[in-house]
Coordinates of C-alpha atoms in Angstrom, one line a residue:
Chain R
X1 CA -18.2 54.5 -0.6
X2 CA -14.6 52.5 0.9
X3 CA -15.6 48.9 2.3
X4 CA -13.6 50.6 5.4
X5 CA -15.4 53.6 6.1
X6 CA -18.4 54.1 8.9
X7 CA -20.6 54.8 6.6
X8 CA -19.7 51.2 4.5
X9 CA -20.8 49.8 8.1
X10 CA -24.0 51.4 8.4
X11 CA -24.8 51.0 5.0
X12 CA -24.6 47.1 5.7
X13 CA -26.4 47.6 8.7
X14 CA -29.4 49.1 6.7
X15 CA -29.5 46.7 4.3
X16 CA -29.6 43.8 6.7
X17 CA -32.4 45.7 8.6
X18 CA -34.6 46.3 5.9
X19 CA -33.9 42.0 4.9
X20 CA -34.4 41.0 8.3
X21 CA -37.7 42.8 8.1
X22 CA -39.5 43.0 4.4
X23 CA -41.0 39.8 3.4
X24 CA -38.5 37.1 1.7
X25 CA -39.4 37.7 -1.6
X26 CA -38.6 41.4 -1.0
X27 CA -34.9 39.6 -0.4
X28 CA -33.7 40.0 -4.3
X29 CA -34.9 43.1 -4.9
X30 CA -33.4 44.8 -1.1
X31 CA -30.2 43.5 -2.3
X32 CA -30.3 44.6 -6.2
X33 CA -31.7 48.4 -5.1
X34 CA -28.8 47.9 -2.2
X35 CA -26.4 47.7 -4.9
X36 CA -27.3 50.2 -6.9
X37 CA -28.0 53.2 -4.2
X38 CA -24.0 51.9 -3.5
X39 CA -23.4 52.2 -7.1
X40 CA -24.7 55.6 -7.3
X41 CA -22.5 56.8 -4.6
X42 CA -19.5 56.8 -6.6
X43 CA -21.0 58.1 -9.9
X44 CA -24.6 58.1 -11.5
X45 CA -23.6 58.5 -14.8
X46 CA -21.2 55.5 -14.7
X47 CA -24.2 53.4 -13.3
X48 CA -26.0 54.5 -16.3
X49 CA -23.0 52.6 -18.1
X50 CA -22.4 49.1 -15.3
X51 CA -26.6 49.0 -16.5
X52 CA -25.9 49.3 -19.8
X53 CA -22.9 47.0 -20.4
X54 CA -25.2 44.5 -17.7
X55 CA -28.1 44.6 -20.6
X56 CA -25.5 43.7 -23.2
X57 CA -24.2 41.2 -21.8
X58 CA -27.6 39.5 -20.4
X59 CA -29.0 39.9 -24.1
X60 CA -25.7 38.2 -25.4
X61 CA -25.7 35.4 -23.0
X62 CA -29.5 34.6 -22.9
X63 CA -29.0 34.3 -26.8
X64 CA -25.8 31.9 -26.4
X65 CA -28.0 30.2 -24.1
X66 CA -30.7 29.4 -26.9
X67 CA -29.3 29.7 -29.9
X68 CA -27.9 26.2 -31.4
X69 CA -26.5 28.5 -35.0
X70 CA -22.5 27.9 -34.6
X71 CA -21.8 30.5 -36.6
X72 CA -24.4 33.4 -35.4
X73 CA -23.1 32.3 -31.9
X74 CA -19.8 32.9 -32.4
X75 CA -20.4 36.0 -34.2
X76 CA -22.1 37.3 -31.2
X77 CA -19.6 35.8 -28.7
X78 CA -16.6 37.4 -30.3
X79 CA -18.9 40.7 -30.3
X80 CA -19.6 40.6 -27.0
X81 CA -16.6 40.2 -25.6
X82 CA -14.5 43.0 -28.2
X83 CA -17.2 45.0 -26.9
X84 CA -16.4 44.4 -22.9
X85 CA -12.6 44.6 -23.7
X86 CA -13.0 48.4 -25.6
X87 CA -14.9 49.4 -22.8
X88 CA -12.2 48.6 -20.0
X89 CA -9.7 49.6 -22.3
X90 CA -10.6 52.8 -23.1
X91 CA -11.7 53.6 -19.2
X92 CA -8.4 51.9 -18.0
X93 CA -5.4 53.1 -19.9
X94 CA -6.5 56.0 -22.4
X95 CA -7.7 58.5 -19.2
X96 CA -3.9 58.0 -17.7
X97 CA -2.4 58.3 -21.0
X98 CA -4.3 61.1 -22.2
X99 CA -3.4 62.7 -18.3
X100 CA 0.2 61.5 -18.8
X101 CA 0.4 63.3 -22.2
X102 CA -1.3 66.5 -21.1
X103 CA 1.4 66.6 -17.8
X104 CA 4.0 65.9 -20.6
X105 CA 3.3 68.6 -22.7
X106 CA 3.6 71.2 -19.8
X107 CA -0.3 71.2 -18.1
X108 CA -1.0 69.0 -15.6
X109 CA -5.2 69.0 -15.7
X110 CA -7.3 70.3 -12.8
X111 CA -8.5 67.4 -10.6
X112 CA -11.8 68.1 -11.8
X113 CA -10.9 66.7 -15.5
X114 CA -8.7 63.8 -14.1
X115 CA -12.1 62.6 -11.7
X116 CA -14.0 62.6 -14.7
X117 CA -11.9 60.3 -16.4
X118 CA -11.3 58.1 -13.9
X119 CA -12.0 54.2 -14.4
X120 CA -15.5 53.6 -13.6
X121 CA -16.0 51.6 -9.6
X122 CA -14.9 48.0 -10.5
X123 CA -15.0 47.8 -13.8
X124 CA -12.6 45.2 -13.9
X125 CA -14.2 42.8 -11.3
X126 CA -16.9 43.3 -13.4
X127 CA -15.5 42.9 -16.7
X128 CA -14.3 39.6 -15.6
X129 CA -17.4 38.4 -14.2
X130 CA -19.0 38.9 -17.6
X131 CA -16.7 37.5 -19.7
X132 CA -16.7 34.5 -17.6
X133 CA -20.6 34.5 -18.2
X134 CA -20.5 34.9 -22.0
X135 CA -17.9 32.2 -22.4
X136 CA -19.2 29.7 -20.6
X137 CA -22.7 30.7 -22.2
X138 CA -20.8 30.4 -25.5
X139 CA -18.9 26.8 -24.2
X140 CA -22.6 25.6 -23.3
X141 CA -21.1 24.9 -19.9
X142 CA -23.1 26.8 -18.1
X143 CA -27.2 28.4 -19.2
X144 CA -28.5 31.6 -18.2
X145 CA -31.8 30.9 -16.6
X146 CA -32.8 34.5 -15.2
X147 CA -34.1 37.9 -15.6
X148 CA -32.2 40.8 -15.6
X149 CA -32.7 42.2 -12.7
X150 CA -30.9 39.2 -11.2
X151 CA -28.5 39.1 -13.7
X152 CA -27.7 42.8 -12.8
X153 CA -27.5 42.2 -8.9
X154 CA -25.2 39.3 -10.1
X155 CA -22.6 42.1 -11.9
X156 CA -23.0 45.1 -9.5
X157 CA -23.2 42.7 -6.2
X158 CA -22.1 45.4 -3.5
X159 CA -19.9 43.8 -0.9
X160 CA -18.1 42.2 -4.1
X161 CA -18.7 45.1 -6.9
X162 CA -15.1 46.9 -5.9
X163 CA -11.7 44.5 -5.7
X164 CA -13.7 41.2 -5.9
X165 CA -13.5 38.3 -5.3
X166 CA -14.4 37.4 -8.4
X167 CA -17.6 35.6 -8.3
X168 CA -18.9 32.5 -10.9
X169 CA -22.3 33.1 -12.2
X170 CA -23.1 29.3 -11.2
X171 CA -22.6 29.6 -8.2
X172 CA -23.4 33.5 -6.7
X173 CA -26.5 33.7 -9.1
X174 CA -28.6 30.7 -7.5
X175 CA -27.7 32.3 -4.0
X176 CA -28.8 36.1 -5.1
X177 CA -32.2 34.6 -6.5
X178 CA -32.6 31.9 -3.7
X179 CA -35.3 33.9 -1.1
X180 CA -33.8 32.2 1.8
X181 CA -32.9 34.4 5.0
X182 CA -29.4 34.6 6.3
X183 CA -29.0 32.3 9.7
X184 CA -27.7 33.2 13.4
X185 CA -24.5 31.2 12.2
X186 CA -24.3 33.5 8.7
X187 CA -25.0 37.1 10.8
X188 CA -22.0 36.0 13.6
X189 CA -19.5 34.6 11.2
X190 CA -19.8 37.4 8.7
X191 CA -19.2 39.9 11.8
X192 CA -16.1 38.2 12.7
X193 CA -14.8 38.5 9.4
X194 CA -15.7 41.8 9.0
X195 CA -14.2 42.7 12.2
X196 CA -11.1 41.3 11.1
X197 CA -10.8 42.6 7.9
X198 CA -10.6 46.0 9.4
X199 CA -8.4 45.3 11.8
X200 CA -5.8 43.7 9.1
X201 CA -6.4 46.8 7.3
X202 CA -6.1 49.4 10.0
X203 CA -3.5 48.2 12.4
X204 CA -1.2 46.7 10.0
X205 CA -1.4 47.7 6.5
X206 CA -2.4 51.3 7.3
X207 CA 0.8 50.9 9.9
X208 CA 3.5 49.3 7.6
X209 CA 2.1 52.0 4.3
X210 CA 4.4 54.6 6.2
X211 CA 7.5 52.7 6.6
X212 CA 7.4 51.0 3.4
X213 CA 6.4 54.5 1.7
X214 CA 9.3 56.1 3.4
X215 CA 12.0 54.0 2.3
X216 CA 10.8 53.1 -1.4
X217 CA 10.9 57.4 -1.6
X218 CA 13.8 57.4 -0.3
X219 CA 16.7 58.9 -2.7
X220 CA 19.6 59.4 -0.8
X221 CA 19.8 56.1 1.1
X222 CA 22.4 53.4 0.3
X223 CA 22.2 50.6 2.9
X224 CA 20.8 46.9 2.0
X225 CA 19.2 46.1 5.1
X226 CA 16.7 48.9 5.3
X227 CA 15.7 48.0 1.5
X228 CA 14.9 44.5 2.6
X229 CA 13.0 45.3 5.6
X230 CA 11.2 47.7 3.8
X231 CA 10.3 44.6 0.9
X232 CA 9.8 42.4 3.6
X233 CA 7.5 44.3 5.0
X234 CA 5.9 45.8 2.0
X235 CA 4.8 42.3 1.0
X236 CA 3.0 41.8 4.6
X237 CA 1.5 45.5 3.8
X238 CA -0.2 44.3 0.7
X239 CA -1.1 40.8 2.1
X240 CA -2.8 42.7 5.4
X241 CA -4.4 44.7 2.6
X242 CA -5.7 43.1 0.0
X243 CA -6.8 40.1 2.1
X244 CA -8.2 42.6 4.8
X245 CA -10.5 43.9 2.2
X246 CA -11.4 40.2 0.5
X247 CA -12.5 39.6 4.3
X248 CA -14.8 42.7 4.9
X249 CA -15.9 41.4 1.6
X250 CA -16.9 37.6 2.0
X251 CA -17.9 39.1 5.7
X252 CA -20.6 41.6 4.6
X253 CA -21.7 39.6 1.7
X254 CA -21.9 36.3 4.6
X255 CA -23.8 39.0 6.8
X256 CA -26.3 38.7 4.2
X257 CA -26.8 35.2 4.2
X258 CA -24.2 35.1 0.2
X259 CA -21.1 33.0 0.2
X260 CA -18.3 34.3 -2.0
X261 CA -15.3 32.0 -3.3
X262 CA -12.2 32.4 -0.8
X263 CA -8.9 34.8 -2.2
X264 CA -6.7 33.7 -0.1
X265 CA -5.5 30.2 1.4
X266 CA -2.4 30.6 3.4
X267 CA -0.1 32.0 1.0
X268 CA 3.2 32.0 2.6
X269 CA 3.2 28.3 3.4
X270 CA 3.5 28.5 -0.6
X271 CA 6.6 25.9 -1.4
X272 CA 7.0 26.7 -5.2
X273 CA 5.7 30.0 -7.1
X274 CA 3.2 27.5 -8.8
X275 CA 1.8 26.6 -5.5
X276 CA 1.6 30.4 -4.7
X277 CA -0.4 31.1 -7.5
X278 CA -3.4 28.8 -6.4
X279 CA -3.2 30.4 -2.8
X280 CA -2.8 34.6 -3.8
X281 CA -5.4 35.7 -5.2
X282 CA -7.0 32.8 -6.1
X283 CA -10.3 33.9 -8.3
X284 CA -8.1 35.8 -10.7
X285 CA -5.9 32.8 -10.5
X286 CA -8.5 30.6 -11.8
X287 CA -10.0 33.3 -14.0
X288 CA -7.0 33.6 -15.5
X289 CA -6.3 30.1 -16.0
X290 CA -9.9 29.2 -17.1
X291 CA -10.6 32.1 -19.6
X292 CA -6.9 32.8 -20.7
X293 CA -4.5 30.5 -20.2
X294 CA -6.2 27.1 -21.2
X295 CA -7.7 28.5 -24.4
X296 CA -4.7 30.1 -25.9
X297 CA -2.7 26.6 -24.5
X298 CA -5.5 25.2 -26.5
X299 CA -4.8 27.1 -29.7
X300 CA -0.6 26.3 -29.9
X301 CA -0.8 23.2 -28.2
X302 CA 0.7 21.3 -31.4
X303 CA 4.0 23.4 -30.1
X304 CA 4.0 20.8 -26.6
X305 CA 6.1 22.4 -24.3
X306 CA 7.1 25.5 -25.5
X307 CA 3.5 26.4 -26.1
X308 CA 3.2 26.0 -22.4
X309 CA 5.7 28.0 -21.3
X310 CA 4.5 30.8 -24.2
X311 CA 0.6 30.8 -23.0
X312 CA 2.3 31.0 -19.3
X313 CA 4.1 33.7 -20.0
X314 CA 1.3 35.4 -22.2
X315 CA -1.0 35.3 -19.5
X316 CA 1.1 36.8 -16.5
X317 CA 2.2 39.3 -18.9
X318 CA -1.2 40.2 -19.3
X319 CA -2.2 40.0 -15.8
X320 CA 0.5 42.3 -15.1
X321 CA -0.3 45.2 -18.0
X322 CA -4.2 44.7 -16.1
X323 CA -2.7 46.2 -13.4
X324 CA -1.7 48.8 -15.2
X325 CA 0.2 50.2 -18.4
X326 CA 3.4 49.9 -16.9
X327 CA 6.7 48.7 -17.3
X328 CA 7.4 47.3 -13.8
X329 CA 3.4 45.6 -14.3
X330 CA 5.1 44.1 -17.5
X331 CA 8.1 42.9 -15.9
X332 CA 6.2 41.7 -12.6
X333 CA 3.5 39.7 -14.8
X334 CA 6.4 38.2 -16.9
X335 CA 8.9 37.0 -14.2
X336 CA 5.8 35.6 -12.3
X337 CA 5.3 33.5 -16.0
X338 CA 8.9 33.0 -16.1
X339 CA 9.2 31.8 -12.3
X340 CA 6.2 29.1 -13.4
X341 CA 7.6 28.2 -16.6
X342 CA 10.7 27.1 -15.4
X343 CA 8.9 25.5 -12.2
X344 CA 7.1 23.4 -14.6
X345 CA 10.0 21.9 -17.2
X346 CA 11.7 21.2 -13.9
X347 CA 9.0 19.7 -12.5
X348 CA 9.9 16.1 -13.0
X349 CA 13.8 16.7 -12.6
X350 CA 12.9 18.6 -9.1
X351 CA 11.1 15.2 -8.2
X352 CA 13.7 12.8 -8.3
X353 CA 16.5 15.0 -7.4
X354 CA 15.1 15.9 -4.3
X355 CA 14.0 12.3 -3.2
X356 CA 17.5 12.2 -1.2
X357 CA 16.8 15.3 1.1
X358 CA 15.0 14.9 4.2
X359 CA 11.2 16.0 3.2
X360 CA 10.9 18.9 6.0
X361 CA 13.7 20.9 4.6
X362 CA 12.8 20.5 1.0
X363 CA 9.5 22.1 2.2
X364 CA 11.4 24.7 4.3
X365 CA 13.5 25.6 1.1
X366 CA 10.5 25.9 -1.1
X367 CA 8.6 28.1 1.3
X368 CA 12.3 30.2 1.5
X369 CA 12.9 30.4 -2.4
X370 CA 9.1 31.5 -3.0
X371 CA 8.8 34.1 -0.4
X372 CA 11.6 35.2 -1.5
X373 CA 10.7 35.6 -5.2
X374 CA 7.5 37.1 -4.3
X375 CA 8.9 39.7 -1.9
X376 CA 12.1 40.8 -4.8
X377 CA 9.5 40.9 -7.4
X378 CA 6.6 42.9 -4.8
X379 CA 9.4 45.5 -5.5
X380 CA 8.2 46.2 -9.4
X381 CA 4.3 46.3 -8.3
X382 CA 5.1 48.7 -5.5
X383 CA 7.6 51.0 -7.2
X384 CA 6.4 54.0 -8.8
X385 CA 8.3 53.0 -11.7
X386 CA 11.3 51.6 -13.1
X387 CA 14.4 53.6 -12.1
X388 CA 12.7 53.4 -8.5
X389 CA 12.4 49.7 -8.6
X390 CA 16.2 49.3 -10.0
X391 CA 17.1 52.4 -6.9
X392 CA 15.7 49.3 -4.4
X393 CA 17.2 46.3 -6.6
X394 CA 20.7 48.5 -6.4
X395 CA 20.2 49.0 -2.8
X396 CA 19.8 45.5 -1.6
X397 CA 23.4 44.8 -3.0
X398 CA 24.9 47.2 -1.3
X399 CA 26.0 45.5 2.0
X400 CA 27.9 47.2 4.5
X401 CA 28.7 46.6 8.1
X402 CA 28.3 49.9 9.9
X403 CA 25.4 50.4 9.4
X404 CA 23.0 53.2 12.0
X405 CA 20.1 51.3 13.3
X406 CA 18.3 54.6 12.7
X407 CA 18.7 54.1 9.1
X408 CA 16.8 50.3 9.7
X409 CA 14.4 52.5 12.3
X410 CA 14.3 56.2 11.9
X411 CA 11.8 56.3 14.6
X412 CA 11.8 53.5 17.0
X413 CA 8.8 53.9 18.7
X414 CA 6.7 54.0 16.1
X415 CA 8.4 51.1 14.6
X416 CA 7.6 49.2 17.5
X417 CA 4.2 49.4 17.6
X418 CA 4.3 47.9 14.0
X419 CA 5.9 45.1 15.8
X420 CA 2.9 44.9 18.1
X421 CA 0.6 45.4 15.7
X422 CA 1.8 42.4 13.8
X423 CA 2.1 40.1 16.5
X424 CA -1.2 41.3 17.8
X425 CA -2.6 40.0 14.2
X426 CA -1.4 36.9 14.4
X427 CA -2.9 36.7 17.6
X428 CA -6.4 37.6 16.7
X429 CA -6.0 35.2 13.6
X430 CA -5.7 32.4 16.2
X431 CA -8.6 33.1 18.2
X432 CA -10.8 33.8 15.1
X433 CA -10.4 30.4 14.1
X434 CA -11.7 29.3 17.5
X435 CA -14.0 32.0 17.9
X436 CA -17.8 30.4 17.8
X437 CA -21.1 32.0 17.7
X438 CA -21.4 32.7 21.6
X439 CA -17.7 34.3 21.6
X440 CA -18.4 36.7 19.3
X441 CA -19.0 40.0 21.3
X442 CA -15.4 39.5 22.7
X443 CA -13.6 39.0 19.6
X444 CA -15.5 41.5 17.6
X445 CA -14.8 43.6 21.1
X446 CA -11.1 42.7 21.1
X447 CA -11.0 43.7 17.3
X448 CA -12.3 47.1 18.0
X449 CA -10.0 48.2 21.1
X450 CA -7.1 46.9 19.0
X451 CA -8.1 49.3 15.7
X452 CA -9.1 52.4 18.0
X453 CA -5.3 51.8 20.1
X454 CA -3.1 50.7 17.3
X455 CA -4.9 51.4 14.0
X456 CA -4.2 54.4 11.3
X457 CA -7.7 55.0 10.6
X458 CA -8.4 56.8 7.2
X459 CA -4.7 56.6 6.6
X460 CA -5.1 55.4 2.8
X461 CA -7.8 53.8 0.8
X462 CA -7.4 49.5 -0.1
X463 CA -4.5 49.0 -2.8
X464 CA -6.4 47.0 -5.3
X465 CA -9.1 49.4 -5.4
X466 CA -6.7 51.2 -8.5
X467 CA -7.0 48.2 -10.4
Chain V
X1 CA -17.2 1.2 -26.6
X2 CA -14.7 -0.9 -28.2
X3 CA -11.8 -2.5 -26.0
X4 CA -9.4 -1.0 -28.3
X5 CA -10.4 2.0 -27.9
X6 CA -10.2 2.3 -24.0
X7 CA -6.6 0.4 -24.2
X8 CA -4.8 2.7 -26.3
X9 CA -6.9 5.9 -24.4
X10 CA -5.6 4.1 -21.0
X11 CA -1.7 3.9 -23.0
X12 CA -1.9 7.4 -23.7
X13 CA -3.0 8.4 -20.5
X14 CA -0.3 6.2 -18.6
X15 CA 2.6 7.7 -20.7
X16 CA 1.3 11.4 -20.4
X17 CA 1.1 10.9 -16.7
X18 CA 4.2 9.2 -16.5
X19 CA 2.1 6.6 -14.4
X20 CA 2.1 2.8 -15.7
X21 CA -0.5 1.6 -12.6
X22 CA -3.4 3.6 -14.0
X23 CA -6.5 2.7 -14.6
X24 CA -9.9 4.6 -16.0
X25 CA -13.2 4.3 -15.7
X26 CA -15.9 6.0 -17.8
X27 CA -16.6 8.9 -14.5
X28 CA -12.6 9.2 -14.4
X29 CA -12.0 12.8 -13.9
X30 CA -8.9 15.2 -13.3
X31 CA -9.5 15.0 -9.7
X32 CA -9.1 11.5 -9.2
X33 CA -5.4 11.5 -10.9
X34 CA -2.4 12.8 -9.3
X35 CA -0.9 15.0 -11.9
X36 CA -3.9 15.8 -14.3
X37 CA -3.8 19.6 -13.8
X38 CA -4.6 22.0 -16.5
X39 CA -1.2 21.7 -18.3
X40 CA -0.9 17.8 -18.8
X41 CA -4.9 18.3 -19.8
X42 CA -4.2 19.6 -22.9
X43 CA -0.8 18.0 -23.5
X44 CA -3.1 14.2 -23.1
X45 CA -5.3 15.9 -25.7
X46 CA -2.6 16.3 -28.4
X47 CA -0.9 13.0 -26.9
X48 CA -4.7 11.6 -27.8
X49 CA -5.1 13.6 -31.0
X50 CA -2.1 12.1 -32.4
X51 CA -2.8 8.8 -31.2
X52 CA -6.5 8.4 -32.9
X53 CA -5.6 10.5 -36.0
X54 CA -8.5 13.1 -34.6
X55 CA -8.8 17.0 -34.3
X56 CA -10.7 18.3 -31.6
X57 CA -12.3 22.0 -30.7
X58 CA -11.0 24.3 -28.1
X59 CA -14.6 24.6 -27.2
X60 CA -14.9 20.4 -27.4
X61 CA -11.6 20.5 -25.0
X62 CA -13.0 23.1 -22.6
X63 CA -16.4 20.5 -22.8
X64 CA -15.4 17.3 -21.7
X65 CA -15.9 16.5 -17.6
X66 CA -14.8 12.6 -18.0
X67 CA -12.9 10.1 -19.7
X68 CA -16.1 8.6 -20.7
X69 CA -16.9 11.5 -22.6
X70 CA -13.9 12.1 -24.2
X71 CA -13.8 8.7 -25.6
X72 CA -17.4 9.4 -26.9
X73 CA -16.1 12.2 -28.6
X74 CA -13.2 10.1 -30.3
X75 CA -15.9 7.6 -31.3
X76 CA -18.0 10.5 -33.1
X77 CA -14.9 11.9 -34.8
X78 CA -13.6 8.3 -36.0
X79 CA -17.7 7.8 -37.3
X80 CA -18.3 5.5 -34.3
X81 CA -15.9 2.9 -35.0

């Protein structure tokens, strides 16, 4: 079950219902059986397995929690979390490979075989979420003080389960097991967001897929400026996207009366790629800092710097092969490390260097230099693979002044409505930071016209849902 | 805690920061200093490890919410002195 499908909607609506209206302390166990019924939607059998890996990993941590023997701790710790990585690994990258060799050796397998080894419904998220449990267990920085079955509503949280955001046990698990009802404010607010998630989703990223797709498949075009449109605008795809889902996300969760962390915090106001990092996809961000970086920085800090830039580099590389065993995941991860590396033994030069420019157009040229970065090296996590990402690199050298306008826009009314539909999202952005409790029929009204006349509904499912 | 102690834990801080006005206090934490972020973290802990002839954990590293706890944990190390 898609987060943008009717039947997501009604779903929530159900479960809301059936809150509003069973007694409070009927409030964990609504939301756990919630959870699973939306579980079991996408497979049964790889429920059987989320429940498993949950028991695991409740067992593990509950004994971190006690246990004050260093060494049977870390033995279990270490266990624990080999035993979360196979799992991901082997659902992650040996169904494509074993796909990828099968296709290779002359027989492409019937879509029967591929959906049966396809990666279980966020096992990633989840993945994440446990290991952050374990380790903190193991760190003593945080106890586990519940049963299971709020410990399991904790991993397979619905709204949450699929792309994240990627939820801290210290602070979702009190919320889950708190018996309080969601408020007027919670219901409204959550609405808004939902609303606008789906229009982000349906009126712009569903809109801009098709141009972006068109020219990234493109073989047999040679112009520049097309190219960078199409990156331009394939950067503001993924942004609609990904965000659009976070929102329906922290919305239905809100709906329910359940704050999630926030993804996203104004990205392209970014002025270095470091800054970027800690507005995109922030709960990775901070995953990855808190349960990767920082402990391998730990490990090589006697190198100083260079063990800096080395963790930096490790980690993005990582992040980028999570995505997906790829070369241009490899090479996005790495220049993403490379980009912060470099920001970082600059850092102090940068400083006083730039003292003598007028403040506002140091900030302007950051915000340039970053977008920039981050819409070139959007080409490698878009492109199917490498010779299609170089086909775009080679492109956007190759300027030349007559140039068609129907190569920029093959079809020019279509492309402006993608105009519209843009400018009509920043609109709605505006008012839904002024929207209040009492104005929102009309926004959630204004969001609805706008998806049924300018969205692509059912056009393609939420990007990050792959990963 | 000895004098000492919190003077040459406020030198190393100063010259890891690359910031000569600061002071600490025992419920000092990264988010009161400009600059302490997650890299200069763990570069004051080898600045400190070095200084007091200590080794610390990863998991003691990943522990410590305050300078006041962090200088406990020099103290234990060093025997209490």
């Amino acid at each position: 079950m898609q987060l943008d499908t009717v039947y997501f909607a009604l779903f929530l609506g159900c479960v809301a219902v059936a809150q509003a209206k069973l007694p409070v302390r009927w409030r964990m166990p609504v939301l756990l059986s919630a959870s699973l019924i939306f579980y079991a939607c996408s497979s049964v059998s790889y429920l059987v397995l989320m429940l498993g890996l949950c028991a695991l990993n409740y067992w593990a941590a509950s004994f971190l929690s006690r246990s004050s023997n260093e060494q049977r701790r870390a033995c279990f710790f270490w266990a624990t979390v080999a035993v979360n990585l196979a799992t991901l690994i082997t659902f992650k990258y040996t169904s494509g490979l074993i796909v990828q060799g099968l296709s290779r050796l002359g027989w492409t397998p019937p879509d029967g075989v591929v959906t049966r080894l396809a990666v279980p419904l966020g096992l990633s998220y989840f993945t994440f979420q446990m290991l952050a449990c374990v380790t903190d267990a193991y760190r003593q920085t945080w106890r586990l003080d519940c049963g299971f079955a709020g410990f399991t509503l904790f991993g397979l949280f619905f709204p949450q389960i699929s792309s994240g955001p990627i939820p801290r046990a210290g602070r979702l698990l009190p919320q889950l097991l708190d018996g309080h009802s969601p408020t007027v404010e919670d219901r409204l607010s959550g609405l808004r967001l939902i609303a606008f998630g789906y229009l982000k989703k349906t009126i712009v990223a569903n809109r801009l897929n098709e141009y972006v797709t068109t020219i990234f498949n493109d073989q047999t075009g040679t112009g520049a400026l097309p190219a960078l449109v199409a990156c331009c605008l394939n950067v503001l795809e993924l942004y609609a996207d990904f965000s659009g889902y976070i929102d329906i996300a922290i919305g239905s969760a809100q709906f329910l009366g359940i704050r999630l962390d926030p993804n996203f915090d104004r990205p392209f106001v970014s002025t270095s790629v470091t800054e970027f990092w800690r507005r995109w996809h922030i709960t990775l961000a901070l995953w990855l800092r808190d349960y990767l970086y920082t402990p391998l920085l730990i490990r090589i800090r006697n190198l100083g710097m260079t063990g800096v830039v080395l963790a930096m580099i490790i980690t993005f590389a990582i992040c980028g092969i999570w995505h997906g065993a790829t070369w241009t995941y490899l090479l996005f991860g790495v220049s993403q490390g490379v980009a912060l590396s470099v920001e970082t033994l600059t850092k102090t030069w940068r400083k006083k260097r730039l003292k003598q420019f007028p403040e506002w157009s140091v900030k302007w040229a950051g915000r340039i230099y970053t977008l920039g970065f981050f819409v070139l090296t959007q080409v490698l996590f878009r492109a199917a693979n490498l010779p299609q990402a170089m086909r775009i690199y080679g492109r956007l050298t190759h300027w030349r002044l007559s140039l068609h306008l129907s190569e920029v826009i093959p079809t020019p009314f279509f492309f402006a409505v993608d105009c519209l539909a843009i400018a009509m999202w920043i609109a709605v952005a505006r008012s839904l930071g002024r929207a209040s409790n009492r104005t929102t029929p009309q926004f959630v009204l204004l969001c609805g016209l706008l998806i049924v006349f300018l969205g692509r509904l059912g056009a393609a499912h939420f990007i990050y849902a792959k990963f | 805690m000895s004098d000492e102690l919190w003077r040459d834990l406020t030198e190393v801080f100063r010259t890891s920061l690359d910031n000569e006005d600061l002071t600490l206090a025992e419920t000092t934490t990264a988010d009161d200093v400009e600059g302490w972020d997650s890299i200069t973290h763990v570069l004051i802990m080898v600045a400190v490890e070095k200084k007091f002839r200590v080794k610390f954990t990863a998991a003691e590293i990943q522990r410590l919410e305050n300078v006041g706890q962090l200088a406990a944990l020099i103290r234990s190390k060093r025997g209490g002195v």
